[in-house]
Short mmCIF file of C-alpha atoms in Angstrom, two decimals:
data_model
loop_
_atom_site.label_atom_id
_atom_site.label_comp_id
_atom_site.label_asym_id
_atom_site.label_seq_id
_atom_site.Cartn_x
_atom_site.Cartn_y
_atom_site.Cartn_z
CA UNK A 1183 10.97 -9.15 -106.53
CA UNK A 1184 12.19 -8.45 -103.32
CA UNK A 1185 14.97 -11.03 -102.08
CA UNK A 1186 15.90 -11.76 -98.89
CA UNK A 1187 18.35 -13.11 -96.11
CA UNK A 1188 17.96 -14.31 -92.78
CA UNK A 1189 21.37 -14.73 -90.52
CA UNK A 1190 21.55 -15.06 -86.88
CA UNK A 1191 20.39 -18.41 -86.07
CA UNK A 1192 22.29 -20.72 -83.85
CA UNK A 1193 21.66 -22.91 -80.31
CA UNK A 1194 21.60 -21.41 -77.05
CA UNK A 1195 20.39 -22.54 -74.32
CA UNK A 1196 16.87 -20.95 -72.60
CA UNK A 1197 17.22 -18.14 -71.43
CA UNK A 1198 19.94 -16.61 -73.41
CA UNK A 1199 19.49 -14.44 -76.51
CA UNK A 1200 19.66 -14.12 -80.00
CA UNK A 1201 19.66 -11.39 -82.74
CA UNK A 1202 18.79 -12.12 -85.99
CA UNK A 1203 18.88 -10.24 -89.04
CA UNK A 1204 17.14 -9.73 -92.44
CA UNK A 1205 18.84 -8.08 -95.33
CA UNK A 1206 16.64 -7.12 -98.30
CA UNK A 1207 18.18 -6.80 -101.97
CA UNK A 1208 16.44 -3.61 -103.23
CA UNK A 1209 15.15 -0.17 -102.15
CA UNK A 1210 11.78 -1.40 -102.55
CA UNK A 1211 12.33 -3.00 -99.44
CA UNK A 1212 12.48 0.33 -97.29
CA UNK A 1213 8.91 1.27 -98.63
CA UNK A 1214 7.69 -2.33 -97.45
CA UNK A 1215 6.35 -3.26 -94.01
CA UNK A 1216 8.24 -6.54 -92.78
CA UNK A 1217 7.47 -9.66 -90.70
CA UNK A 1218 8.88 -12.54 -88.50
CA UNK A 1219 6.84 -16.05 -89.16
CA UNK A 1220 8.05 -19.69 -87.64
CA UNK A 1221 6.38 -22.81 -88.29
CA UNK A 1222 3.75 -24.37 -85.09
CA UNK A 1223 1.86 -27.27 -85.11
CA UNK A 1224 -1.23 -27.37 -86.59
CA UNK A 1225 -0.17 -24.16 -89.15
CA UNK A 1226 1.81 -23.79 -91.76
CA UNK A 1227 3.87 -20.79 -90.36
CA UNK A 1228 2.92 -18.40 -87.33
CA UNK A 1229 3.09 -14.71 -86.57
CA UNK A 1230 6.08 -13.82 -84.76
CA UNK A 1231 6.38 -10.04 -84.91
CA UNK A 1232 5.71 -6.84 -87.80
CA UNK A 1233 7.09 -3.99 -88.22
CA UNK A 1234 5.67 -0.76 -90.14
CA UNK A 1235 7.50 0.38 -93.14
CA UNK A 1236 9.22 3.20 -90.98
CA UNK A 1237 9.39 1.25 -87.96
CA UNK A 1238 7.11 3.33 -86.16
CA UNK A 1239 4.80 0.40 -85.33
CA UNK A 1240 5.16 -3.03 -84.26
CA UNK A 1241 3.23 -5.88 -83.35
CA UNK A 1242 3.91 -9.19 -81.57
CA UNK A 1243 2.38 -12.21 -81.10
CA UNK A 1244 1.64 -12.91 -77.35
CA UNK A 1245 4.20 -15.65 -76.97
CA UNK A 1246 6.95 -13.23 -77.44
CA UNK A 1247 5.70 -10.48 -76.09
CA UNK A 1248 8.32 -8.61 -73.66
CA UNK A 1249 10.65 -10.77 -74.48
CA UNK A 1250 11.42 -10.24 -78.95
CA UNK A 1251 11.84 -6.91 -80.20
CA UNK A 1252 11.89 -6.56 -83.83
CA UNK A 1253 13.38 -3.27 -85.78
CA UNK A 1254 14.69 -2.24 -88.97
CA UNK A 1255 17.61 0.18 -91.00
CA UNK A 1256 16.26 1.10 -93.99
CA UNK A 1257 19.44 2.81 -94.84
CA UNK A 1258 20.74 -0.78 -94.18
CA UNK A 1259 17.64 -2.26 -95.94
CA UNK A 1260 17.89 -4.45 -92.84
CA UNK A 1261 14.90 -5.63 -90.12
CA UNK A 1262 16.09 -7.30 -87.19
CA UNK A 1263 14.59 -9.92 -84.69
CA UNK A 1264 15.75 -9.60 -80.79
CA UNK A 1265 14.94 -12.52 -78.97
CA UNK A 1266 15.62 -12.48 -75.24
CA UNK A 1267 14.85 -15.12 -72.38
CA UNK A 1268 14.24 -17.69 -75.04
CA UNK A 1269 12.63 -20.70 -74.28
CA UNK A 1270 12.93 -24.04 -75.54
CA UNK A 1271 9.55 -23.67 -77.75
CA UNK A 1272 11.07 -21.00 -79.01
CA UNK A 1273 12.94 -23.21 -81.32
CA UNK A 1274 12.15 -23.32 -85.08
CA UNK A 1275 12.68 -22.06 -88.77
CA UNK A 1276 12.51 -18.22 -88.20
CA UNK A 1277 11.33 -16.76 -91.60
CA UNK A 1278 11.76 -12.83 -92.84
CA UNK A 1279 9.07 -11.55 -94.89
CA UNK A 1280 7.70 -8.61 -96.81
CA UNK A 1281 4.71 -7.26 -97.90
CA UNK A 1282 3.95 -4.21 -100.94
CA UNK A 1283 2.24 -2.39 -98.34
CA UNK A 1284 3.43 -0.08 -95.01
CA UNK A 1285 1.21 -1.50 -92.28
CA UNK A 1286 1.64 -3.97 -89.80
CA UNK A 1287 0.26 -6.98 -90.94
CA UNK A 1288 -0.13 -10.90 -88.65
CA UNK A 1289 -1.89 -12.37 -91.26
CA UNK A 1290 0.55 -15.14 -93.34
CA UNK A 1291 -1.31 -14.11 -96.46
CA UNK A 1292 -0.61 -10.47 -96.09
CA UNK A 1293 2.95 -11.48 -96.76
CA UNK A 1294 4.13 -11.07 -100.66
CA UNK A 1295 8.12 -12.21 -100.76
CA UNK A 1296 9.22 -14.61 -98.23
CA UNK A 1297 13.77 -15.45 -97.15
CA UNK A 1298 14.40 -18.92 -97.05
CA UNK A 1299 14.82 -19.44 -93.05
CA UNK A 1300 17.35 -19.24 -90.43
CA UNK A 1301 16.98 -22.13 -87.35
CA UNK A 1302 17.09 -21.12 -83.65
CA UNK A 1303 17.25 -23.88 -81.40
CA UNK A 1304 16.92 -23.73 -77.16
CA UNK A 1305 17.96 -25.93 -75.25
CA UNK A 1306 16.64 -27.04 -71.68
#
């Protein structure tokens, strides 16, 4: 099993930025495609952004679209969230996750090892 790390998490105030990382413990993790979830109301968790196992696709969910770019080091076994112009509902529990498959993937059940969090909060 995959384990991970988030780090980068702090308060800022809106419309600053933020950068956080993932680092995964094994080479299995380079193979894997990778995710950014935080928790919304009414869900348990909600798709941030994916990224393909080479990083050669990525997907975002519309709220952060143009404003989070997500990549990822596989020499590293890193994946990265850039978060620009954040807003104040931008605050949450930003979770890394991974899935034993390459593809981009929004769905939380597509996701098979999860890190244990990092907060972000905005201020107005």
């Amino acid at each position: 099993q995959v384990q991970l790390v988030e780090s980068g998490g702090g308060l800022v105030q809106a419309g600053g930025s933020l950068r956080l990382s993932c680092a995964g413990s094994t080479r299995t993790f380079s193979t894997n495609a990778m995710g950014w979830f935080r928790p919304a109301p009414g869900k348990e968790r909600e798709f941030v952004a994916a990224i393909s196992w080479g990083g050669g696709t990525t997907m975002y969910a519309d709220s952060v679209k143009g404003r989070f770019i997500i990549s990822r080091n596989n020499a590293k076994n890193t994946v990265n969230l850039q978060m620009n112009r954040l807003k104040p509902e931008d605050t949450a529990v930003y979770y890394c996750a991974g899935r034993y498959g390459r593809s981009t993937e929004s769905q939380l059940d597509e996701y098979d090892y999860w890190g244990q969090g990092t907060q972000v909060t905005v201020s107005s």
